[in-house]
Every structure is written in C-alpha cells, then in structure tokens.
C-alpha cells in the first residue's frame, strides 16, 4: 500500500559573531464543516497566519515570473515565532507586525500547536545549539513548553559539515523523505550558533477519490494566454446522492470549491479569481471569509493533476514586509543568549506538492540562518486557468499549505 502523505519541514539557523489509499469503511464524511467554530484566541491566530501567508504569496520578491508557488504559512509562522520569542525592542515589534500578531504578542505557539493534535497531522520541533552555548532559561523553557521542541547539541564551530548532515537527515526523516537536502554543503559554517526546525507530516486521502478512468486530457490557459494540455480529473458526481456534493461558494471576483479528505479533519479548497487584480480579490475577501461561505452544493468539478515545487529565499520578502532590523547589526535577540549577539542571516523555504486521484502528497522545508552582530442546479467548476489553493485544518481553518497554480505541467 502506498500512503498519500503531506509533510512540512521548517528550519531556522542562527550564527555567532565574527499507491492508492485504502477505501474508506462506510460512507464518506460530509464535506462540511470546512471550518468549525474555533475559540476567539485560535481564530485570532489563524487570521494572523492567513494574512501572513497572503503577504508571502503576493510578495513581489516571490512572484516567480508567473510560475507556480507553494508555501506553508503555518510552518513559516511557527519558526519565526520561535525566533521572535527571543527577540526584544524594535526587532520583536517588527516581527510581530509582519506575523500579524496582536499588539504586544511575540508568539501564539500553543494555539497553533493545537492544529497538530489529530491523527492526520503530526508536528516535530527541534532545536540545534552550538555545544557550550548557554540559552537564557525563559527562552529555553518557552521552546520546550510552548513549541514542544526537542533539544540537540551540534558542533558548528569545528565540524559544520557533520552538523548539516545530521540536521538534513532529521528533516528528511520528519518529512517522509520529501525534503532531503534543505541545507546544501557550506550553507552552515563555523559562525552558526543555533538551528530551529519544524516538521509537519500529514496523511491525506480524498473522502471520495477521483476515478482514474474519468481523467482525460484537457486545455489549461496559462497567465500569458498560452494553452497547455493537462490531465484533468473529474469528480464522481451523482445528482441524486447528497453525499457526492462538494463545498461551494461564489462572490464578487471569485468561485471556490472544497474537497474534504477522508477523515474530515482536513480540506482542500481551490479558488478561481477573476478581474484585473486577482491578488486584490483575495485580499478583499480573505481566506477565512471565503471558507465561511462554503456550503454543500451539487458540483461537477474538473481539476488538473499537478506536481510542483518551490525553492524560495525569503530574505527580501521578509525585509520588504517590515522586519528588516532582524537582519542587521542592530538586531536584538538578547532573549536567546547572553554569550554573544545574534542576527538573522538567511531564511529559506522549500516546498513540494502532488495532487492526484487518490489524494495529496506535499512537503515543505524552510531554513533561516543568522550571523552574530557585532442544492440547486448543478454547478460546473472547471479549473482550466490559474487558481489558488489552500489546505486547511477543519477545526480551526489554519492554512497548512497555500499555493498558486499557473501551469499544472510545470514542476516549479
């Protein structure tokens, strides 16, 4: 049996100075709710992660020449919150603003970690520190208690190559082998002092799988107007069977359809936007507002199979968003350690996703290096042009993956 899985890995590094899923038993779960009623604290944090994810998705520094783009907002936010928990002054203020956290907050880790409390999604946070580096107790306690992070020593000073291998091997293990070499040789060196990692792993088979014999070649229009042939899947819709309905919503400038995964704990929502500025349509409506409008409907869906990946350097996107101080000699990470001052050096985020008739396989990994300073009529939805997708936790609406597909045949 081949498992259909999704995996996420996220890494932050700091440096010092100087086959088919099995058939479901019984009837499949209903496609709704896409989002249950989350408590106010969780809803506030999810709104913040949604807004942060849209910032990254629409950053001019990540607009990869009209190509596909996939990110994991929850994973990036969690690791930056780990960093922010050791920040102070202007550095902490800027990071909180970029993460859209409430005023005075540097982390809402406990609320976000609740997303991983089901059998579908598992998370692992890990801290790698230079041997002998003394972390301040409040920072270390927060990583352990709020982020449930496991601590490891590494010898970056004299053997950074071995440290890179150990970290990469751990990330590969935590992401089902999808992210094997997050840090290439030489990316961590003798100045590295700390690496923070987050990995998310989930299994996701559709509640109602697409039948392979209904998949056929069809035309997809790319952003520049050119056409490409793609394998288009078609759902097994029965007008007389309410269980075959999907989630659906429409509004000014958008059309959205939701497919539940088998357990009902996760959902995949594809959003088609129209108009002169698709980014404005998403920002005006917002992901949570769109999801709240989803209702069961008789939808005939045509959706392309796709496999795509992204390799992103987030430095410029994060600086442009408003957290430039963290990358400068004026960075204040004094809450982490008194041994030497630290500053962010590099932030990377790599992703992979595959969507087919059975379900979803996805992986993401990010790295941040730091240096020391000194019912109705049947609705037809055809995803034959660029669309946005989001994979959410149904209990909170937290966006585990967020992406834009401009060309299903492109691998990146």
CSV table of C-alpha atoms in Angstrom, one decimal:
chain,number,residue,atom,x,y,z
A,1,UNK,CA,0.0,0.0,0.0
A,2,UNK,CA,1.3,3.4,-1.0
A,3,UNK,CA,0.4,6.1,1.6
A,4,UNK,CA,-0.6,9.5,0.4
A,5,UNK,CA,1.1,12.0,2.7
A,6,UNK,CA,1.8,15.6,3.2
A,7,UNK,CA,4.8,16.7,5.0
A,8,UNK,CA,6.2,20.1,6.1
A,9,UNK,CA,9.6,20.9,7.5
A,10,UNK,CA,10.8,24.3,8.5
A,11,UNK,CA,14.2,25.2,9.7
A,12,UNK,CA,15.8,28.3,11.2
A,13,UNK,CA,19.5,28.7,11.7
A,14,UNK,CA,21.4,31.3,13.8
A,15,UNK,CA,25.1,32.1,13.6
A,16,UNK,CA,27.5,33.6,16.0
A,17,UNK,CA,29.6,36.8,15.7
A,18,UNK,CA,32.8,37.5,13.9
A,19,UNK,CA,-0.5,3.6,-4.4
A,20,UNK,CA,-3.6,4.1,-3.7
A,21,UNK,CA,-5.0,4.8,-0.3
A,22,UNK,CA,-7.4,2.2,1.1
A,23,UNK,CA,-11.1,2.5,0.5
A,24,UNK,CA,-12.9,4.2,3.4
A,25,UNK,CA,-15.1,1.9,5.6
A,26,UNK,CA,-18.7,3.0,5.5
A,27,UNK,CA,-20.0,6.2,3.9
A,28,UNK,CA,-17.5,9.1,3.4
A,29,UNK,CA,-17.8,12.1,5.8
A,30,UNK,CA,-19.8,15.1,4.7
A,31,UNK,CA,-17.7,17.9,3.1
A,32,UNK,CA,-18.6,20.3,5.8
A,33,UNK,CA,-17.8,22.0,8.1
A,34,UNK,CA,-14.7,23.4,6.3
A,35,UNK,CA,-14.1,25.4,9.5
A,36,UNK,CA,-15.8,24.6,12.8
A,37,UNK,CA,-16.4,27.3,15.4
A,38,UNK,CA,-12.9,28.0,16.8
A,39,UNK,CA,-12.5,29.8,20.1
A,40,UNK,CA,-11.5,33.5,19.9
A,41,UNK,CA,-7.8,33.0,20.7
A,42,UNK,CA,-7.4,30.4,18.0
A,43,UNK,CA,-9.4,32.3,15.5
A,44,UNK,CA,-7.3,35.4,16.0
A,45,UNK,CA,-4.1,33.5,15.4
A,46,UNK,CA,-5.5,31.7,12.4
A,47,UNK,CA,-6.5,35.1,10.9
A,48,UNK,CA,-2.9,36.3,11.5
A,49,UNK,CA,-1.4,33.2,9.8
A,50,UNK,CA,-3.8,33.7,6.8
A,51,UNK,CA,-2.8,37.3,6.4
A,52,UNK,CA,0.9,36.5,6.7
A,53,UNK,CA,0.5,33.7,4.1
A,54,UNK,CA,-1.2,36.0,1.6
A,55,UNK,CA,1.7,38.5,2.2
A,56,UNK,CA,4.2,35.9,1.1
A,57,UNK,CA,2.1,34.5,-1.7
A,58,UNK,CA,1.7,38.0,-3.2
A,59,UNK,CA,5.2,39.3,-2.4
A,60,UNK,CA,6.8,40.9,-5.5
A,61,UNK,CA,10.1,39.1,-4.5
A,62,UNK,CA,8.4,35.7,-4.8
A,63,UNK,CA,6.4,36.3,-8.0
A,64,UNK,CA,8.4,33.8,-9.9
A,65,UNK,CA,7.9,35.0,-13.4
A,66,UNK,CA,4.3,33.7,-13.4
A,67,UNK,CA,5.3,30.3,-12.3
A,68,UNK,CA,3.7,28.1,-9.6
A,69,UNK,CA,4.2,29.0,-5.9
A,70,UNK,CA,3.6,26.8,-2.8
A,71,UNK,CA,4.2,27.8,0.8
A,72,UNK,CA,3.3,26.6,4.3
A,73,UNK,CA,2.1,29.6,6.2
A,74,UNK,CA,1.7,27.7,9.5
A,75,UNK,CA,5.2,26.3,9.3
A,76,UNK,CA,6.9,29.6,8.4
A,77,UNK,CA,4.9,31.4,11.1
A,78,UNK,CA,5.8,28.9,13.8
A,79,UNK,CA,9.5,29.1,13.2
A,80,UNK,CA,9.5,32.8,13.0
A,81,UNK,CA,7.6,32.8,16.3
A,82,UNK,CA,10.3,30.7,17.8
A,83,UNK,CA,12.8,33.4,16.8
A,84,UNK,CA,10.5,36.2,18.0
A,85,UNK,CA,10.2,34.6,21.4
A,86,UNK,CA,13.9,35.5,21.9
A,87,UNK,CA,13.7,39.0,20.4
A,88,UNK,CA,13.3,42.3,22.0
A,89,UNK,CA,12.8,46.0,21.3
A,90,UNK,CA,12.3,47.1,17.7
A,91,UNK,CA,13.2,43.6,16.4
A,92,UNK,CA,10.4,42.0,18.3
A,93,UNK,CA,7.9,44.7,17.3
A,94,UNK,CA,8.7,44.4,13.6
A,95,UNK,CA,8.5,40.6,13.7
A,96,UNK,CA,5.1,40.7,15.5
A,97,UNK,CA,3.8,43.2,12.9
A,98,UNK,CA,5.0,41.1,9.9
A,99,UNK,CA,3.4,38.0,11.5
A,100,UNK,CA,0.2,40.0,12.1
A,101,UNK,CA,0.2,39.0,15.8
A,102,UNK,CA,-1.9,41.0,18.3
A,103,UNK,CA,-0.2,44.1,19.8
A,104,UNK,CA,2.3,43.0,22.5
A,105,UNK,CA,2.4,39.4,21.4
A,106,UNK,CA,5.6,37.7,20.1
A,107,UNK,CA,4.1,34.1,19.9
A,108,UNK,CA,0.9,32.2,19.9
A,109,UNK,CA,2.5,28.8,19.6
A,110,UNK,CA,0.2,27.0,22.0
A,111,UNK,CA,-2.8,27.9,19.9
A,112,UNK,CA,-1.1,26.9,16.6
A,113,UNK,CA,0.2,23.7,18.1
A,114,UNK,CA,-3.4,22.6,18.7
A,115,UNK,CA,-3.7,22.1,14.9
A,116,UNK,CA,-1.5,19.1,15.2
A,117,UNK,CA,-3.5,17.3,17.9
A,118,UNK,CA,-5.2,14.9,15.5
A,119,UNK,CA,-4.2,11.6,13.9
A,120,UNK,CA,-4.0,13.3,10.5
A,121,UNK,CA,-1.3,15.8,11.3
A,122,UNK,CA,1.9,15.5,13.3
A,123,UNK,CA,4.5,18.1,14.1
A,124,UNK,CA,8.0,17.9,15.4
A,125,UNK,CA,10.0,21.0,16.5
A,126,UNK,CA,13.8,20.6,17.1
A,127,UNK,CA,16.4,23.0,18.5
A,128,UNK,CA,20.1,22.5,17.5
A,129,UNK,CA,22.5,24.6,19.5
A,130,UNK,CA,26.3,25.0,19.4
A,131,UNK,CA,28.0,22.9,22.1
A,132,UNK,CA,28.6,25.2,25.1
A,133,UNK,CA,26.2,27.9,24.1
A,134,UNK,CA,24.1,28.9,27.1
A,135,UNK,CA,20.5,29.8,26.3
A,136,UNK,CA,18.6,32.0,28.6
A,137,UNK,CA,16.2,30.0,30.7
A,138,UNK,CA,12.9,31.7,29.7
A,139,UNK,CA,13.8,31.3,26.1
A,140,UNK,CA,14.7,27.6,26.5
A,141,UNK,CA,11.6,26.9,28.6
A,142,UNK,CA,9.4,28.5,26.0
A,143,UNK,CA,10.8,26.4,23.2
A,144,UNK,CA,10.3,23.3,25.3
A,145,UNK,CA,6.8,24.1,26.8
A,146,UNK,CA,5.2,26.3,24.1
A,147,UNK,CA,6.7,24.7,21.0
A,148,UNK,CA,7.4,21.2,22.4
A,149,UNK,CA,10.8,21.5,20.9
A,150,UNK,CA,13.4,18.7,21.3
A,151,UNK,CA,16.9,19.9,22.1
A,152,UNK,CA,20.1,18.7,20.4
A,153,UNK,CA,23.7,19.7,20.5
A,154,UNK,CA,25.8,20.3,17.4
A,155,UNK,CA,29.5,21.3,16.8
A,156,UNK,CA,29.1,24.1,14.2
A,157,UNK,CA,32.4,25.7,15.1
A,158,UNK,CA,34.7,22.8,14.2
A,159,UNK,CA,32.5,20.4,12.1
A,160,UNK,CA,29.7,22.3,10.4
A,161,UNK,CA,29.6,19.6,7.6
A,162,UNK,CA,28.6,16.9,10.1
A,163,UNK,CA,26.0,19.3,11.7
A,164,UNK,CA,24.5,19.9,8.3
A,165,UNK,CA,24.2,16.2,7.6
A,166,UNK,CA,22.6,15.5,11.0
A,167,UNK,CA,20.0,18.3,10.5
A,168,UNK,CA,19.3,17.3,6.9
A,169,UNK,CA,18.9,13.7,7.9
A,170,UNK,CA,16.4,14.6,10.6
A,171,UNK,CA,14.4,16.8,8.3
A,172,UNK,CA,14.3,14.1,5.7
A,173,UNK,CA,13.0,11.6,8.3
A,174,UNK,CA,10.4,14.1,9.6
A,175,UNK,CA,9.1,14.9,6.1
A,176,UNK,CA,8.8,11.4,4.7
A,177,UNK,CA,12.0,11.8,2.6
A,178,UNK,CA,10.5,14.6,0.6
A,179,UNK,CA,13.0,17.3,1.8
A,180,UNK,CA,16.4,15.6,1.7
A,181,UNK,CA,18.9,18.5,1.4
A,182,UNK,CA,17.5,21.6,2.9
A,183,UNK,CA,20.9,22.9,3.7
A,184,UNK,CA,23.4,22.4,0.9
A,185,UNK,CA,27.1,22.0,1.7
A,186,UNK,CA,28.6,25.2,3.0
A,187,UNK,CA,25.3,26.8,3.9
A,188,UNK,CA,26.0,26.4,7.6
A,189,UNK,CA,29.5,27.3,8.8
A,190,UNK,CA,31.7,28.0,11.8
A,191,UNK,CA,29.7,31.1,12.7
A,192,UNK,CA,26.4,29.2,13.0
A,193,UNK,CA,25.2,29.0,16.6
A,194,UNK,CA,21.6,27.7,16.5
A,195,UNK,CA,19.2,26.0,14.2
A,196,UNK,CA,15.5,25.7,14.9
A,197,UNK,CA,13.4,23.2,12.9
A,198,UNK,CA,9.7,22.5,12.5
A,199,UNK,CA,8.4,19.5,10.5
A,200,UNK,CA,4.8,18.7,9.8
A,201,UNK,CA,3.6,15.3,8.4
A,202,UNK,CA,0.1,14.5,7.4
A,203,UNK,CA,-1.7,11.7,5.6
A,204,UNK,CA,-4.5,12.9,3.3
A,205,UNK,CA,-6.6,10.7,1.0
A,206,UNK,CA,-9.7,12.2,-0.6
A,207,UNK,CA,-13.1,11.4,1.1
A,208,UNK,CA,-14.3,10.4,-2.4
A,209,UNK,CA,-11.4,9.5,-4.7
A,210,UNK,CA,-11.5,10.6,-8.4
A,211,UNK,CA,-11.9,7.7,-10.7
A,212,UNK,CA,-8.8,7.2,-12.9
A,213,UNK,CA,-10.9,6.3,-15.9
A,214,UNK,CA,-12.6,9.7,-15.8
A,215,UNK,CA,-9.3,11.6,-16.1
A,216,UNK,CA,-8.7,12.9,-19.6
A,217,UNK,CA,-6.5,15.5,-21.4
A,218,UNK,CA,-7.9,19.0,-21.4
A,219,UNK,CA,-6.7,22.5,-22.1
A,220,UNK,CA,-5.4,24.8,-19.4
A,221,UNK,CA,-4.8,28.6,-20.1
A,222,UNK,CA,-1.7,30.0,-18.5
A,223,UNK,CA,-1.4,33.6,-17.3
A,224,UNK,CA,0.1,34.8,-20.6
A,225,UNK,CA,-2.8,33.4,-22.6
A,226,UNK,CA,-0.9,30.4,-24.0
A,227,UNK,CA,-2.5,26.9,-23.8
A,228,UNK,CA,-1.2,23.6,-22.4
A,229,UNK,CA,-2.7,20.1,-22.3
A,230,UNK,CA,-3.1,18.7,-18.8
A,231,UNK,CA,-4.6,15.5,-17.2
A,232,UNK,CA,-7.9,16.8,-15.9
A,233,UNK,CA,-9.7,14.8,-13.1
A,234,UNK,CA,-13.5,14.7,-12.8
A,235,UNK,CA,-15.4,14.0,-9.6
A,236,UNK,CA,-17.8,11.1,-9.3
A,237,UNK,CA,-21.0,13.3,-9.1
A,238,UNK,CA,-24.5,11.9,-8.6
A,239,UNK,CA,-27.4,14.4,-8.7
A,240,UNK,CA,-29.4,12.0,-6.6
A,241,UNK,CA,-26.8,11.4,-3.9
A,242,UNK,CA,-26.2,14.2,-1.4
A,243,UNK,CA,-23.0,12.5,-0.2
A,244,UNK,CA,-21.4,13.3,-3.6
A,245,UNK,CA,-21.8,17.0,-3.1
A,246,UNK,CA,-18.8,19.3,-2.5
A,247,UNK,CA,-18.4,22.6,-0.7
A,248,UNK,CA,-19.0,25.6,-2.8
A,249,UNK,CA,-19.1,29.4,-2.6
A,250,UNK,CA,-19.1,32.3,-5.0
A,251,UNK,CA,-18.9,36.1,-4.7
A,252,UNK,CA,-17.6,39.2,-6.5
A,253,UNK,CA,-14.5,38.1,-8.4
A,254,UNK,CA,-14.2,34.5,-7.0
A,255,UNK,CA,-15.5,31.0,-7.2
A,256,UNK,CA,-14.4,28.4,-4.6
A,257,UNK,CA,-14.9,24.7,-4.3
A,258,UNK,CA,-13.9,22.5,-1.3
A,259,UNK,CA,-13.0,18.8,-1.3
A,260,UNK,CA,-12.8,17.0,2.0
A,261,UNK,CA,-10.2,14.5,2.9
A,262,UNK,CA,-11.3,11.1,4.2
A,263,UNK,CA,-11.1,11.8,8.0
A,264,UNK,CA,-12.9,15.1,7.8
A,265,UNK,CA,-10.0,16.7,9.6
A,266,UNK,CA,-8.6,18.4,6.5
A,267,UNK,CA,-10.0,20.1,3.5
A,268,UNK,CA,-8.6,21.3,0.1
A,269,UNK,CA,-10.1,24.4,-1.3
A,270,UNK,CA,-9.5,25.7,-4.8
A,271,UNK,CA,-10.3,29.4,-5.5
A,272,UNK,CA,-10.7,30.8,-9.0
A,273,UNK,CA,-10.4,34.5,-9.1
A,274,UNK,CA,-11.3,36.9,-11.9
A,275,UNK,CA,-10.8,40.6,-12.6
A,276,UNK,CA,-7.8,42.9,-13.2
A,277,UNK,CA,-6.1,42.1,-9.9
A,278,UNK,CA,-6.5,38.6,-8.5
A,279,UNK,CA,-4.4,39.5,-5.5
A,280,UNK,CA,-6.8,42.3,-4.6
A,281,UNK,CA,-9.7,39.8,-4.9
A,282,UNK,CA,-8.0,37.5,-2.4
A,283,UNK,CA,-7.1,40.3,0.0
A,284,UNK,CA,-10.5,42.0,-0.2
A,285,UNK,CA,-12.3,38.7,0.7
A,286,UNK,CA,-9.7,37.0,2.8
A,287,UNK,CA,-9.3,33.2,3.1
A,288,UNK,CA,-11.3,32.9,6.4
A,289,UNK,CA,-14.2,34.9,4.9
A,290,UNK,CA,-14.3,32.7,1.8
A,291,UNK,CA,-14.2,29.5,3.8
A,292,UNK,CA,-17.1,30.6,6.0
A,293,UNK,CA,-19.2,31.0,2.9
A,294,UNK,CA,-18.7,27.4,1.8
A,295,UNK,CA,-21.9,25.4,1.7
A,296,UNK,CA,-22.8,21.9,0.3
A,297,UNK,CA,-23.7,22.0,-3.4
A,298,UNK,CA,-24.1,19.7,-6.4
A,299,UNK,CA,-20.8,20.5,-8.1
A,300,UNK,CA,-19.4,18.9,-11.2
A,301,UNK,CA,-15.6,19.5,-10.8
A,302,UNK,CA,-12.8,19.3,-13.3
A,303,UNK,CA,-9.4,19.7,-11.6
A,304,UNK,CA,-6.0,19.2,-13.0
A,305,UNK,CA,-3.5,16.7,-11.6
A,306,UNK,CA,-0.3,18.6,-10.7
A,307,UNK,CA,3.1,18.2,-9.2
A,308,UNK,CA,5.1,21.3,-8.4
A,309,UNK,CA,7.8,22.6,-6.1
A,310,UNK,CA,9.2,25.9,-4.9
A,311,UNK,CA,12.6,26.9,-3.7
A,312,UNK,CA,12.4,30.3,-2.1
A,313,UNK,CA,14.8,32.7,-0.5
A,314,UNK,CA,12.6,34.7,1.9
A,315,UNK,CA,15.1,37.4,3.0
A,316,UNK,CA,14.0,40.2,0.7
A,317,UNK,CA,10.3,39.3,1.1
A,318,UNK,CA,10.5,39.5,4.9
A,319,UNK,CA,12.6,42.7,4.8
A,320,UNK,CA,10.1,44.3,2.4
A,321,UNK,CA,7.2,43.2,4.7
A,322,UNK,CA,8.8,45.2,7.6
A,323,UNK,CA,11.2,43.1,9.6
A,324,UNK,CA,14.5,44.4,8.2
A,325,UNK,CA,16.1,45.1,11.7
A,326,UNK,CA,16.4,41.3,12.4
A,327,UNK,CA,18.9,41.1,9.6
A,328,UNK,CA,21.1,44.0,10.7
A,329,UNK,CA,23.8,44.6,13.3
A,330,UNK,CA,21.0,46.4,15.3
A,331,UNK,CA,19.1,43.1,15.7
A,332,UNK,CA,18.0,42.4,19.3
A,333,UNK,CA,17.9,38.7,20.1
A,334,UNK,CA,19.2,39.2,23.6
A,335,UNK,CA,16.4,37.0,24.9
A,336,UNK,CA,18.1,34.0,23.4
A,337,UNK,CA,21.6,34.1,25.0
A,338,UNK,CA,24.0,36.5,26.7
A,339,UNK,CA,27.0,34.8,25.3
A,340,UNK,CA,27.1,36.7,22.0
A,341,UNK,CA,24.7,38.9,19.9
A,342,UNK,CA,22.8,37.2,17.0
A,343,UNK,CA,21.1,38.4,13.8
A,344,UNK,CA,19.3,36.6,11.0
A,345,UNK,CA,21.4,35.8,8.1
A,346,UNK,CA,19.2,33.8,5.7
A,347,UNK,CA,15.7,32.4,5.5
A,348,UNK,CA,14.8,29.7,3.0
A,349,UNK,CA,11.6,27.8,2.3
A,350,UNK,CA,11.3,24.8,0.0
A,351,UNK,CA,8.1,23.1,-0.8
A,352,UNK,CA,6.7,20.1,-2.9
A,353,UNK,CA,3.1,19.1,-3.6
A,354,UNK,CA,1.5,16.4,-5.7
A,355,UNK,CA,-2.3,16.2,-6.2
A,356,UNK,CA,-3.8,13.2,-8.0
A,357,UNK,CA,-6.9,10.9,-8.0
A,358,UNK,CA,-6.1,9.4,-4.6
A,359,UNK,CA,-5.1,12.5,-2.5
A,360,UNK,CA,-2.2,14.8,-1.7
A,361,UNK,CA,1.5,14.4,-1.2
A,362,UNK,CA,3.2,17.5,0.0
A,363,UNK,CA,6.4,18.6,1.8
A,364,UNK,CA,7.9,21.9,2.8
A,365,UNK,CA,11.1,22.9,4.5
A,366,UNK,CA,12.4,26.4,5.4
A,367,UNK,CA,15.8,27.5,6.7
A,368,UNK,CA,16.8,30.7,8.3
A,369,UNK,CA,20.5,31.3,9.1
A,370,UNK,CA,21.7,34.0,11.4
A,371,UNK,CA,25.0,35.6,11.9
A,372,UNK,CA,26.2,37.3,15.1
A,373,UNK,CA,26.4,41.1,15.1
A,374,UNK,CA,28.8,42.9,16.4
A,375,UNK,CA,-28.8,22.2,-3.8
A,376,UNK,CA,-29.8,23.5,-6.6
A,377,UNK,CA,-28.9,23.5,-10.3
A,378,UNK,CA,-25.7,21.6,-10.8
A,379,UNK,CA,-22.7,23.9,-10.6
A,380,UNK,CA,-19.9,23.3,-13.0
A,381,UNK,CA,-16.4,24.3,-11.8
A,382,UNK,CA,-13.6,23.8,-14.3
A,383,UNK,CA,-10.1,24.7,-13.0
A,384,UNK,CA,-8.8,25.4,-16.5
A,385,UNK,CA,-7.0,28.6,-15.7
A,386,UNK,CA,-4.7,29.8,-12.9
A,387,UNK,CA,-6.1,29.2,-9.4
A,388,UNK,CA,-5.2,29.5,-5.8
A,389,UNK,CA,-5.5,26.6,-3.3
A,390,UNK,CA,-5.4,26.2,0.4
A,391,UNK,CA,-5.2,23.0,2.5
A,392,UNK,CA,-6.8,23.8,5.9
A,393,UNK,CA,-7.3,22.2,9.3
A,394,UNK,CA,-11.1,21.9,9.5
A,395,UNK,CA,-11.3,22.5,13.3
A,396,UNK,CA,-9.5,25.9,13.1
A,397,UNK,CA,-9.1,26.9,9.4
A,398,UNK,CA,-5.3,27.1,9.9
A,399,UNK,CA,-3.7,27.1,6.4
A,400,UNK,CA,-1.2,24.2,6.3
A,401,UNK,CA,-0.4,24.8,2.6
A,402,UNK,CA,-1.2,27.8,0.4
A,403,UNK,CA,-0.4,27.9,-3.3
A,404,UNK,CA,-0.9,29.4,-6.7
A,405,UNK,CA,-1.1,27.1,-9.8
A,406,UNK,CA,-0.3,28.9,-13.0
A,407,UNK,CA,0.7,25.9,-15.0
A,408,UNK,CA,-0.1,22.3,-13.8
A,409,UNK,CA,2.5,20.9,-16.2
A,410,UNK,CA,5.3,23.0,-14.7
A,411,UNK,CA,7.4,21.4,-12.0
A,412,UNK,CA,8.1,24.7,-10.3
